[in-house]
Short mmCIF file of N, CA, C and O in Angstrom, two decimals:
data_model
loop_
_atom_site.label_atom_id
_atom_site.label_comp_id
_atom_site.label_asym_id
_atom_site.label_seq_id
_atom_site.Cartn_x
_atom_site.Cartn_y
_atom_site.Cartn_z
N MET A 1 20.49 -42.06 10.85
CA MET A 1 20.02 -41.12 9.87
C MET A 1 19.76 -41.88 8.56
O MET A 1 20.60 -42.62 8.09
N THR A 2 18.61 -41.64 8.00
CA THR A 2 18.27 -42.33 6.75
C THR A 2 18.82 -41.56 5.56
O THR A 2 19.20 -40.39 5.67
N LEU A 3 18.78 -42.20 4.44
CA LEU A 3 19.27 -41.58 3.22
C LEU A 3 18.41 -40.38 2.82
O LEU A 3 18.91 -39.39 2.32
N ALA A 4 17.10 -40.44 3.08
CA ALA A 4 16.20 -39.34 2.72
C ALA A 4 16.46 -38.11 3.57
O ALA A 4 16.17 -37.00 3.16
N ALA A 5 17.02 -38.28 4.76
CA ALA A 5 17.24 -37.16 5.66
C ALA A 5 18.56 -36.44 5.39
O ALA A 5 18.82 -35.39 5.95
N LEU A 6 19.41 -37.01 4.53
CA LEU A 6 20.69 -36.36 4.24
C LEU A 6 20.46 -35.10 3.42
O LEU A 6 19.64 -35.09 2.49
N PRO A 7 21.17 -34.02 3.73
CA PRO A 7 21.01 -32.80 2.94
C PRO A 7 21.55 -32.98 1.52
O PRO A 7 22.54 -33.67 1.32
N SER A 8 20.91 -32.36 0.60
CA SER A 8 21.33 -32.45 -0.79
C SER A 8 22.26 -31.29 -1.11
O SER A 8 22.09 -30.18 -0.62
N ASP A 9 23.24 -31.55 -1.94
CA ASP A 9 24.16 -30.49 -2.37
C ASP A 9 23.54 -29.63 -3.46
O ASP A 9 24.00 -28.52 -3.69
N LYS A 10 22.52 -30.13 -4.10
CA LYS A 10 21.88 -29.40 -5.19
C LYS A 10 20.86 -28.42 -4.61
O LYS A 10 19.94 -28.83 -3.91
N PRO A 11 21.01 -27.11 -4.90
CA PRO A 11 20.04 -26.15 -4.36
C PRO A 11 18.67 -26.29 -5.04
O PRO A 11 18.58 -26.57 -6.23
N THR A 12 17.65 -26.10 -4.23
CA THR A 12 16.30 -26.19 -4.77
C THR A 12 15.94 -24.90 -5.48
O THR A 12 16.65 -23.90 -5.41
N ALA A 13 14.81 -24.93 -6.16
CA ALA A 13 14.33 -23.73 -6.88
C ALA A 13 14.08 -22.59 -5.90
O ALA A 13 14.34 -21.43 -6.20
N TRP A 14 13.59 -22.93 -4.70
CA TRP A 14 13.32 -21.89 -3.71
C TRP A 14 14.62 -21.24 -3.23
O TRP A 14 14.69 -20.03 -3.07
N HIS A 15 15.66 -22.04 -3.05
CA HIS A 15 16.95 -21.48 -2.63
C HIS A 15 17.55 -20.58 -3.72
O HIS A 15 18.13 -19.54 -3.42
N ARG A 16 17.40 -20.99 -4.97
CA ARG A 16 17.88 -20.15 -6.07
C ARG A 16 17.08 -18.85 -6.15
O ARG A 16 17.65 -17.79 -6.39
N THR A 17 15.76 -18.93 -5.92
CA THR A 17 14.92 -17.73 -5.94
C THR A 17 15.29 -16.79 -4.80
O THR A 17 15.38 -15.57 -5.00
N LYS A 18 15.50 -17.34 -3.61
CA LYS A 18 15.91 -16.51 -2.47
C LYS A 18 17.26 -15.85 -2.73
O LYS A 18 17.45 -14.67 -2.42
N ALA A 19 18.17 -16.60 -3.32
CA ALA A 19 19.49 -16.05 -3.64
C ALA A 19 19.38 -14.92 -4.66
O ALA A 19 20.15 -13.96 -4.62
N TRP A 20 18.44 -15.02 -5.57
CA TRP A 20 18.22 -13.97 -6.56
C TRP A 20 17.51 -12.77 -5.94
O TRP A 20 17.82 -11.62 -6.28
N LEU A 21 16.54 -13.02 -5.03
CA LEU A 21 15.76 -11.93 -4.44
C LEU A 21 16.52 -11.11 -3.40
O LEU A 21 16.24 -9.92 -3.24
N ARG A 22 17.45 -11.72 -2.69
CA ARG A 22 18.18 -10.99 -1.64
C ARG A 22 18.83 -9.71 -2.16
O ARG A 22 18.59 -8.64 -1.61
N PRO A 23 19.65 -9.78 -3.20
CA PRO A 23 20.26 -8.53 -3.67
C PRO A 23 19.23 -7.57 -4.28
O PRO A 23 19.42 -6.35 -4.21
N VAL A 24 18.17 -8.11 -4.86
CA VAL A 24 17.14 -7.23 -5.43
C VAL A 24 16.46 -6.43 -4.33
O VAL A 24 16.29 -5.21 -4.44
N LEU A 25 16.07 -7.11 -3.25
CA LEU A 25 15.37 -6.43 -2.15
C LEU A 25 16.28 -5.46 -1.40
O LEU A 25 15.78 -4.54 -0.74
N HIS A 26 17.58 -5.64 -1.48
CA HIS A 26 18.51 -4.74 -0.81
C HIS A 26 19.10 -3.69 -1.76
O HIS A 26 19.90 -2.86 -1.32
N SER A 27 18.71 -3.71 -3.01
CA SER A 27 19.33 -2.80 -3.97
C SER A 27 18.82 -1.37 -3.80
O SER A 27 17.72 -1.11 -3.32
N LYS A 28 19.66 -0.45 -4.20
CA LYS A 28 19.33 0.98 -4.14
C LYS A 28 18.13 1.28 -5.04
O LYS A 28 17.25 2.06 -4.67
N TYR A 29 18.07 0.65 -6.21
CA TYR A 29 16.99 0.92 -7.15
C TYR A 29 15.64 0.43 -6.62
O TYR A 29 14.61 1.07 -6.83
N PHE A 30 15.66 -0.69 -5.92
CA PHE A 30 14.42 -1.19 -5.32
C PHE A 30 13.92 -0.23 -4.26
O PHE A 30 12.74 0.11 -4.21
N HIS A 31 14.83 0.24 -3.40
CA HIS A 31 14.44 1.19 -2.36
C HIS A 31 13.96 2.51 -2.95
O HIS A 31 12.99 3.09 -2.45
N LEU A 32 14.62 2.98 -4.00
CA LEU A 32 14.16 4.21 -4.66
C LEU A 32 12.78 4.02 -5.28
O LEU A 32 11.94 4.92 -5.23
N THR A 33 12.55 2.86 -5.86
CA THR A 33 11.23 2.57 -6.43
C THR A 33 10.16 2.61 -5.35
O THR A 33 9.08 3.19 -5.56
N MET A 34 10.45 2.04 -4.20
CA MET A 34 9.49 2.07 -3.08
C MET A 34 9.24 3.50 -2.60
O MET A 34 8.10 3.88 -2.33
N ILE A 35 10.29 4.31 -2.55
CA ILE A 35 10.12 5.72 -2.14
C ILE A 35 9.28 6.47 -3.15
O ILE A 35 8.40 7.24 -2.79
N TYR A 36 9.53 6.24 -4.44
CA TYR A 36 8.73 6.91 -5.47
C TYR A 36 7.27 6.47 -5.41
O TYR A 36 6.36 7.27 -5.63
N LEU A 37 7.03 5.20 -5.10
CA LEU A 37 5.65 4.74 -4.94
C LEU A 37 4.97 5.41 -3.75
O LEU A 37 3.79 5.76 -3.82
N VAL A 38 5.69 5.59 -2.67
CA VAL A 38 5.13 6.29 -1.50
C VAL A 38 4.77 7.73 -1.88
O VAL A 38 3.68 8.21 -1.55
N LEU A 39 5.67 8.41 -2.58
CA LEU A 39 5.40 9.79 -2.99
C LEU A 39 4.22 9.86 -3.96
O LEU A 39 3.38 10.76 -3.87
N PHE A 40 4.17 8.93 -4.89
CA PHE A 40 3.06 8.88 -5.84
C PHE A 40 1.73 8.64 -5.12
O PHE A 40 0.72 9.28 -5.41
N ASP A 41 1.74 7.74 -4.14
CA ASP A 41 0.53 7.48 -3.36
C ASP A 41 0.13 8.71 -2.55
O ASP A 41 -1.06 9.00 -2.41
N LEU A 42 1.10 9.44 -2.05
CA LEU A 42 0.80 10.68 -1.33
C LEU A 42 0.11 11.68 -2.25
O LEU A 42 -0.86 12.32 -1.85
N VAL A 43 0.58 11.79 -3.48
CA VAL A 43 -0.07 12.68 -4.45
C VAL A 43 -1.50 12.22 -4.71
O VAL A 43 -2.43 13.04 -4.78
N LEU A 44 -1.71 10.92 -4.85
CA LEU A 44 -3.06 10.39 -5.06
C LEU A 44 -3.98 10.72 -3.89
O LEU A 44 -5.14 11.09 -4.09
N VAL A 45 -3.48 10.59 -2.67
CA VAL A 45 -4.28 10.90 -1.48
C VAL A 45 -4.64 12.38 -1.45
O VAL A 45 -5.79 12.75 -1.15
N VAL A 46 -3.69 13.25 -1.77
CA VAL A 46 -3.97 14.69 -1.78
C VAL A 46 -5.01 15.03 -2.84
O VAL A 46 -5.94 15.80 -2.58
N ILE A 47 -4.90 14.44 -4.01
CA ILE A 47 -5.90 14.68 -5.07
C ILE A 47 -7.27 14.20 -4.61
O ILE A 47 -8.28 14.89 -4.80
N ASP A 48 -7.33 13.03 -3.99
CA ASP A 48 -8.60 12.50 -3.50
C ASP A 48 -9.19 13.40 -2.43
O ASP A 48 -10.40 13.65 -2.41
N LEU A 49 -8.36 13.91 -1.52
CA LEU A 49 -8.86 14.82 -0.49
C LEU A 49 -9.37 16.12 -1.08
O LEU A 49 -10.39 16.65 -0.63
N ILE A 50 -8.69 16.63 -2.09
CA ILE A 50 -9.14 17.86 -2.74
C ILE A 50 -10.48 17.63 -3.43
O ILE A 50 -11.40 18.45 -3.32
N LEU A 51 -10.60 16.51 -4.14
CA LEU A 51 -11.88 16.19 -4.78
C LEU A 51 -12.99 16.02 -3.75
O LEU A 51 -14.11 16.50 -3.95
N SER A 52 -12.70 15.37 -2.65
CA SER A 52 -13.70 15.19 -1.59
C SER A 52 -14.09 16.53 -0.97
O SER A 52 -15.25 16.76 -0.66
N LEU A 53 -13.12 17.40 -0.79
CA LEU A 53 -13.40 18.72 -0.22
C LEU A 53 -14.31 19.53 -1.12
O LEU A 53 -15.29 20.12 -0.67
N TYR A 54 -14.00 19.56 -2.42
CA TYR A 54 -14.81 20.34 -3.34
C TYR A 54 -16.15 19.70 -3.64
O TYR A 54 -17.08 20.37 -4.06
N ALA A 55 -16.29 18.40 -3.43
CA ALA A 55 -17.56 17.72 -3.68
C ALA A 55 -18.42 17.64 -2.43
O ALA A 55 -19.58 17.25 -2.51
N SER A 56 -17.88 18.02 -1.26
CA SER A 56 -18.66 17.93 -0.03
C SER A 56 -19.65 19.08 0.06
O SER A 56 -19.47 20.15 -0.52
N CYS A 57 -20.68 18.84 0.81
CA CYS A 57 -21.76 19.81 0.97
C CYS A 57 -21.41 20.80 2.07
O CYS A 57 -21.08 20.42 3.18
N VAL A 58 -21.48 22.08 1.71
CA VAL A 58 -21.28 23.16 2.68
C VAL A 58 -22.58 23.94 2.77
O VAL A 58 -23.11 24.38 1.75
N PRO A 59 -23.13 24.11 3.97
CA PRO A 59 -24.39 24.86 4.08
C PRO A 59 -24.23 26.31 3.61
O PRO A 59 -23.30 27.00 4.02
N GLY A 60 -25.11 26.72 2.72
CA GLY A 60 -25.10 28.09 2.25
C GLY A 60 -25.82 29.01 3.23
O GLY A 60 -26.27 28.60 4.30
N GLU A 61 -25.94 30.29 2.87
CA GLU A 61 -26.59 31.26 3.75
C GLU A 61 -28.06 30.94 3.95
O GLU A 61 -28.62 31.21 5.01
N ASP A 62 -28.69 30.38 2.93
CA ASP A 62 -30.11 30.05 3.05
C ASP A 62 -30.34 28.63 3.56
O ASP A 62 -31.47 28.17 3.61
N GLY A 63 -29.27 27.93 3.97
CA GLY A 63 -29.40 26.59 4.54
C GLY A 63 -29.36 25.48 3.52
O GLY A 63 -29.46 24.31 3.87
N THR A 64 -29.23 25.81 2.25
CA THR A 64 -29.16 24.78 1.22
C THR A 64 -27.72 24.29 1.06
O THR A 64 -26.78 24.94 1.48
N CYS A 65 -27.61 23.15 0.43
CA CYS A 65 -26.31 22.54 0.20
C CYS A 65 -25.62 23.21 -0.98
O CYS A 65 -26.18 23.29 -2.07
N VAL A 66 -24.39 23.66 -0.75
CA VAL A 66 -23.61 24.29 -1.80
C VAL A 66 -22.33 23.47 -1.99
O VAL A 66 -21.61 23.21 -1.03
N THR A 67 -22.07 23.05 -3.22
CA THR A 67 -20.84 22.31 -3.53
C THR A 67 -20.09 23.00 -4.64
O THR A 67 -20.69 23.64 -5.50
N GLU A 68 -18.77 22.87 -4.60
CA GLU A 68 -17.95 23.43 -5.68
C GLU A 68 -17.98 22.52 -6.90
O GLU A 68 -17.93 22.98 -8.02
N LEU A 69 -18.04 21.21 -6.67
CA LEU A 69 -18.10 20.23 -7.74
C LEU A 69 -19.43 19.49 -7.66
O LEU A 69 -19.83 19.04 -6.59
N LYS A 70 -20.11 19.38 -8.76
CA LYS A 70 -21.35 18.60 -8.81
C LYS A 70 -21.00 17.12 -8.96
O LYS A 70 -20.05 16.76 -9.65
N GLU A 71 -21.75 16.28 -8.28
CA GLU A 71 -21.54 14.84 -8.40
C GLU A 71 -21.86 14.41 -9.82
O GLU A 71 -22.95 14.65 -10.32
N SER A 72 -20.91 13.80 -10.47
CA SER A 72 -21.11 13.36 -11.85
C SER A 72 -20.52 11.97 -12.00
O SER A 72 -19.79 11.48 -11.14
N ASP A 73 -20.84 11.35 -13.14
CA ASP A 73 -20.28 10.02 -13.42
C ASP A 73 -18.75 10.10 -13.53
O ASP A 73 -18.05 9.19 -13.09
N ALA A 74 -18.25 11.19 -14.11
CA ALA A 74 -16.80 11.34 -14.26
C ALA A 74 -16.12 11.48 -12.90
O ALA A 74 -15.05 10.91 -12.67
N LEU A 75 -16.76 12.22 -11.98
CA LEU A 75 -16.19 12.37 -10.64
C LEU A 75 -16.18 11.05 -9.89
O LEU A 75 -15.19 10.68 -9.26
N VAL A 76 -17.28 10.31 -9.98
CA VAL A 76 -17.36 9.00 -9.32
C VAL A 76 -16.33 8.04 -9.91
O VAL A 76 -15.63 7.33 -9.17
N ALA A 77 -16.20 8.03 -11.23
CA ALA A 77 -15.23 7.15 -11.88
C ALA A 77 -13.80 7.56 -11.52
O ALA A 77 -12.94 6.71 -11.28
N GLY A 78 -13.54 8.85 -11.46
CA GLY A 78 -12.21 9.34 -11.09
C GLY A 78 -11.85 8.97 -9.67
O GLY A 78 -10.72 8.54 -9.40
N LYS A 79 -12.79 9.12 -8.75
CA LYS A 79 -12.53 8.76 -7.35
C LYS A 79 -12.32 7.24 -7.22
O LYS A 79 -11.48 6.80 -6.44
N ALA A 80 -13.09 6.46 -7.98
CA ALA A 80 -12.91 5.01 -7.95
C ALA A 80 -11.54 4.63 -8.50
O ALA A 80 -10.86 3.76 -7.94
N PHE A 81 -11.12 5.29 -9.57
CA PHE A 81 -9.80 5.03 -10.14
C PHE A 81 -8.70 5.36 -9.14
O PHE A 81 -7.76 4.59 -8.96
N LEU A 82 -8.82 6.52 -8.47
CA LEU A 82 -7.84 6.91 -7.47
C LEU A 82 -7.79 5.90 -6.32
O LEU A 82 -6.72 5.54 -5.83
N PHE A 83 -8.97 5.43 -5.89
CA PHE A 83 -9.03 4.46 -4.80
C PHE A 83 -8.31 3.18 -5.18
O PHE A 83 -7.46 2.69 -4.44
N TRP A 84 -8.65 2.61 -6.35
CA TRP A 84 -8.06 1.33 -6.73
C TRP A 84 -6.57 1.45 -7.05
O TRP A 84 -5.81 0.52 -6.81
N LEU A 85 -6.15 2.59 -7.57
CA LEU A 85 -4.73 2.80 -7.80
C LEU A 85 -3.97 2.87 -6.47
O LEU A 85 -2.91 2.26 -6.31
N SER A 86 -4.54 3.56 -5.50
CA SER A 86 -3.94 3.65 -4.18
C SER A 86 -3.89 2.29 -3.48
O SER A 86 -2.87 1.92 -2.88
N VAL A 87 -4.96 1.53 -3.58
CA VAL A 87 -4.99 0.20 -2.98
C VAL A 87 -3.98 -0.72 -3.69
O VAL A 87 -3.32 -1.53 -3.02
N SER A 88 -3.84 -0.59 -4.98
CA SER A 88 -2.85 -1.40 -5.72
C SER A 88 -1.44 -1.10 -5.23
O SER A 88 -0.63 -2.02 -5.05
N ILE A 89 -1.14 0.18 -5.00
CA ILE A 89 0.18 0.55 -4.48
C ILE A 89 0.37 -0.03 -3.09
O ILE A 89 1.45 -0.56 -2.76
N LEU A 90 -0.67 0.03 -2.25
CA LEU A 90 -0.56 -0.55 -0.91
C LEU A 90 -0.30 -2.05 -0.98
O LEU A 90 0.50 -2.59 -0.21
N PHE A 91 -0.95 -2.74 -1.92
CA PHE A 91 -0.71 -4.17 -2.04
C PHE A 91 0.68 -4.49 -2.59
O PHE A 91 1.24 -5.55 -2.29
N ILE A 92 1.27 -3.59 -3.35
CA ILE A 92 2.68 -3.76 -3.75
C ILE A 92 3.55 -3.74 -2.50
O ILE A 92 4.48 -4.55 -2.35
N PHE A 93 3.23 -2.84 -1.56
CA PHE A 93 3.98 -2.79 -0.30
C PHE A 93 3.76 -4.04 0.54
O PHE A 93 4.68 -4.53 1.19
N VAL A 94 2.54 -4.56 0.52
CA VAL A 94 2.25 -5.79 1.26
C VAL A 94 3.05 -6.96 0.66
O VAL A 94 3.63 -7.77 1.39
N ILE A 95 3.11 -7.04 -0.65
CA ILE A 95 3.89 -8.08 -1.32
C ILE A 95 5.36 -7.94 -0.94
O ILE A 95 6.05 -8.94 -0.68
N GLU A 96 5.84 -6.71 -0.88
CA GLU A 96 7.24 -6.47 -0.50
C GLU A 96 7.49 -6.97 0.93
O GLU A 96 8.54 -7.56 1.21
N ILE A 97 6.53 -6.75 1.83
CA ILE A 97 6.68 -7.24 3.21
C ILE A 97 6.76 -8.76 3.23
O ILE A 97 7.63 -9.34 3.88
N PHE A 98 5.86 -9.42 2.51
CA PHE A 98 5.85 -10.89 2.51
C PHE A 98 7.08 -11.47 1.81
O PHE A 98 7.60 -12.51 2.23
N LEU A 99 7.54 -10.81 0.75
CA LEU A 99 8.77 -11.27 0.11
C LEU A 99 9.96 -11.15 1.06
O LEU A 99 10.77 -12.07 1.16
N SER A 100 10.03 -10.02 1.76
CA SER A 100 11.12 -9.84 2.73
C SER A 100 11.03 -10.88 3.84
O SER A 100 12.05 -11.41 4.28
N LEU A 101 9.82 -11.15 4.27
CA LEU A 101 9.62 -12.15 5.32
C LEU A 101 10.05 -13.54 4.82
O LEU A 101 10.71 -14.29 5.55
N ALA A 102 9.70 -13.87 3.59
CA ALA A 102 10.05 -15.17 3.04
C ALA A 102 11.55 -15.29 2.78
O ALA A 102 12.14 -16.35 3.00
N VAL A 103 12.17 -14.22 2.32
CA VAL A 103 13.58 -14.29 1.96
C VAL A 103 14.50 -14.15 3.18
O VAL A 103 15.45 -14.90 3.33
N PHE A 104 14.18 -13.20 4.06
CA PHE A 104 15.07 -12.91 5.19
C PHE A 104 14.61 -13.55 6.50
O PHE A 104 15.35 -13.55 7.47
N GLY A 105 13.40 -14.05 6.54
CA GLY A 105 12.90 -14.68 7.75
C GLY A 105 12.24 -13.70 8.70
O GLY A 105 12.24 -12.48 8.49
N PHE A 106 11.69 -14.24 9.77
CA PHE A 106 10.96 -13.43 10.74
C PHE A 106 11.87 -12.45 11.47
O PHE A 106 11.42 -11.39 11.90
N LYS A 107 13.14 -12.77 11.58
CA LYS A 107 14.08 -11.87 12.27
C LYS A 107 14.16 -10.52 11.56
O LYS A 107 14.50 -9.51 12.18
N HIS A 108 13.82 -10.49 10.27
CA HIS A 108 13.83 -9.23 9.53
C HIS A 108 12.79 -8.26 10.10
O HIS A 108 13.02 -7.05 10.15
N LEU A 109 11.65 -8.79 10.55
CA LEU A 109 10.62 -7.94 11.14
C LEU A 109 10.95 -7.54 12.57
O LEU A 109 10.28 -6.68 13.14
N MET A 110 11.94 -8.15 13.17
CA MET A 110 12.34 -7.78 14.53
C MET A 110 13.09 -6.45 14.54
O MET A 110 13.21 -5.81 15.58
N ASN A 111 13.58 -6.02 13.40
CA ASN A 111 14.16 -4.68 13.28
C ASN A 111 13.03 -3.69 13.52
O ASN A 111 11.98 -3.75 12.85
N PRO A 112 13.16 -2.75 14.46
CA PRO A 112 12.05 -1.85 14.80
C PRO A 112 11.51 -1.05 13.61
O PRO A 112 10.30 -0.88 13.48
N ILE A 113 12.38 -0.60 12.75
CA ILE A 113 11.92 0.21 11.61
C ILE A 113 11.13 -0.66 10.63
O ILE A 113 10.08 -0.27 10.14
N THR A 114 11.62 -1.85 10.35
CA THR A 114 10.94 -2.76 9.44
C THR A 114 9.61 -3.21 10.02
O THR A 114 8.60 -3.27 9.31
N GLY A 115 9.59 -3.51 11.32
CA GLY A 115 8.34 -3.90 11.98
C GLY A 115 7.32 -2.78 11.97
O GLY A 115 6.13 -2.99 11.72
N PHE A 116 7.78 -1.56 12.24
CA PHE A 116 6.88 -0.40 12.20
C PHE A 116 6.35 -0.16 10.80
O PHE A 116 5.17 0.13 10.61
N ASP A 117 7.21 -0.30 9.81
CA ASP A 117 6.81 -0.15 8.41
C ASP A 117 5.72 -1.17 8.06
O ASP A 117 4.71 -0.82 7.44
N ALA A 118 5.91 -2.41 8.47
CA ALA A 118 4.91 -3.45 8.19
C ALA A 118 3.59 -3.13 8.89
O ALA A 118 2.51 -3.30 8.31
N LEU A 119 3.67 -2.66 10.14
CA LEU A 119 2.46 -2.30 10.88
C LEU A 119 1.71 -1.16 10.20
O LEU A 119 0.48 -1.20 10.06
N VAL A 120 2.43 -0.15 9.75
CA VAL A 120 1.80 1.00 9.08
C VAL A 120 1.15 0.57 7.78
O VAL A 120 0.01 0.96 7.48
N ILE A 121 1.83 -0.26 7.00
CA ILE A 121 1.29 -0.69 5.71
C ILE A 121 0.04 -1.54 5.90
O ILE A 121 -0.98 -1.31 5.24
N LEU A 122 0.11 -2.50 6.79
CA LEU A 122 -1.07 -3.36 7.02
C LEU A 122 -2.23 -2.55 7.60
O LEU A 122 -3.39 -2.76 7.22
N SER A 123 -1.94 -1.59 8.47
CA SER A 123 -2.99 -0.72 9.01
C SER A 123 -3.60 0.15 7.92
O SER A 123 -4.81 0.37 7.89
N ALA A 124 -2.77 0.63 7.01
CA ALA A 124 -3.27 1.46 5.91
C ALA A 124 -4.19 0.67 4.99
O ALA A 124 -5.23 1.18 4.55
N VAL A 125 -3.83 -0.58 4.71
CA VAL A 125 -4.69 -1.42 3.86
C VAL A 125 -6.04 -1.65 4.53
O VAL A 125 -7.10 -1.47 3.91
N VAL A 126 -6.01 -2.02 5.80
CA VAL A 126 -7.25 -2.29 6.53
C VAL A 126 -8.11 -1.02 6.61
O VAL A 126 -9.32 -1.05 6.36
N THR A 127 -7.49 0.11 6.94
CA THR A 127 -8.22 1.37 7.05
C THR A 127 -8.82 1.79 5.71
O THR A 127 -9.99 2.20 5.64
N GLU A 128 -8.02 1.71 4.67
CA GLU A 128 -8.50 2.10 3.34
C GLU A 128 -9.70 1.27 2.90
O GLU A 128 -10.71 1.80 2.44
N LEU A 129 -9.59 -0.04 3.06
CA LEU A 129 -10.69 -0.91 2.67
C LEU A 129 -11.90 -0.73 3.58
O LEU A 129 -13.05 -0.75 3.11
N TYR A 130 -11.68 -0.52 4.88
CA TYR A 130 -12.79 -0.31 5.82
C TYR A 130 -13.58 0.93 5.45
O TYR A 130 -14.81 0.90 5.36
N PHE A 131 -12.88 2.05 5.25
CA PHE A 131 -13.60 3.29 4.92
C PHE A 131 -14.30 3.21 3.58
O PHE A 131 -15.38 3.77 3.40
N HIS A 132 -13.70 2.50 2.64
CA HIS A 132 -14.33 2.41 1.32
C HIS A 132 -15.61 1.57 1.36
O HIS A 132 -16.62 1.96 0.78
N TYR A 133 -15.55 0.43 2.03
CA TYR A 133 -16.69 -0.48 2.02
C TYR A 133 -17.69 -0.24 3.14
O TYR A 133 -18.78 -0.78 3.11
N SER A 134 -17.35 0.58 4.14
CA SER A 134 -18.30 0.85 5.23
C SER A 134 -19.27 1.96 4.88
O SER A 134 -20.26 2.15 5.57
N GLY A 135 -18.98 2.73 3.84
CA GLY A 135 -19.84 3.85 3.49
C GLY A 135 -19.42 5.15 4.16
O GLY A 135 -20.01 6.19 3.90
N LEU A 136 -18.44 5.12 5.02
CA LEU A 136 -17.98 6.33 5.69
C LEU A 136 -17.22 7.26 4.75
O LEU A 136 -17.09 8.44 5.02
N GLU A 137 -16.75 6.73 3.64
CA GLU A 137 -16.00 7.54 2.69
C GLU A 137 -16.89 8.64 2.10
O GLU A 137 -16.44 9.77 1.91
N GLU A 138 -18.14 8.31 1.83
CA GLU A 138 -19.02 9.31 1.23
C GLU A 138 -19.43 10.39 2.22
O GLU A 138 -19.77 11.49 1.82
N THR A 139 -19.42 10.10 3.51
CA THR A 139 -19.85 11.09 4.49
C THR A 139 -18.75 12.08 4.83
O THR A 139 -19.01 13.11 5.43
N GLY A 140 -17.53 11.78 4.44
CA GLY A 140 -16.42 12.67 4.76
C GLY A 140 -15.88 12.45 6.16
O GLY A 140 -15.03 13.19 6.61
N SER A 141 -16.37 11.43 6.86
CA SER A 141 -15.93 11.20 8.24
C SER A 141 -14.47 10.80 8.29
O SER A 141 -13.79 11.08 9.28
N ASN A 142 -13.99 10.12 7.25
CA ASN A 142 -12.58 9.70 7.31
C ASN A 142 -11.64 10.89 7.25
O ASN A 142 -10.59 10.85 7.85
N ALA A 143 -12.00 11.96 6.57
CA ALA A 143 -11.16 13.13 6.54
C ALA A 143 -11.10 13.78 7.92
O ALA A 143 -10.07 14.29 8.34
N VAL A 144 -12.20 13.73 8.65
CA VAL A 144 -12.23 14.30 9.99
C VAL A 144 -11.39 13.46 10.93
O VAL A 144 -10.64 13.96 11.76
N ILE A 145 -11.48 12.12 10.81
CA ILE A 145 -10.74 11.22 11.68
C ILE A 145 -9.25 11.34 11.42
O ILE A 145 -8.44 11.38 12.33
N MET A 146 -8.87 11.40 10.13
CA MET A 146 -7.46 11.47 9.80
C MET A 146 -6.90 12.80 10.25
O MET A 146 -5.86 13.01 10.60
#
């Protein structure tokens, strides 16, 4: 064994960071923050669905398009704000998954609940971005699929 291969007694910056992150990621306040973010994102999704419902075209008696909300710059800006806020919250969850993976290792994802949580979050990010950039969001097809 060479001198370079001997383990050092001095912890590295990464070991100190992991030691600091472990109790943070397991703390009650961190878990409550994540739950509040989920609830807040749920409220954002409901608001977005309500706006989409009222802005969608419903055929009137004479066959013309009738909407409760007229398409305006404020409506478009509001929906864009809701989208990016929701995506930002999803990316906070993605960061939490990667931090947990880095701190606790891959065995952390072997827990069925944690693995399912990671699958749901990554699927939500992909679905959200797909519907937004594919153009299906404007047609209302995602509301039908969901």
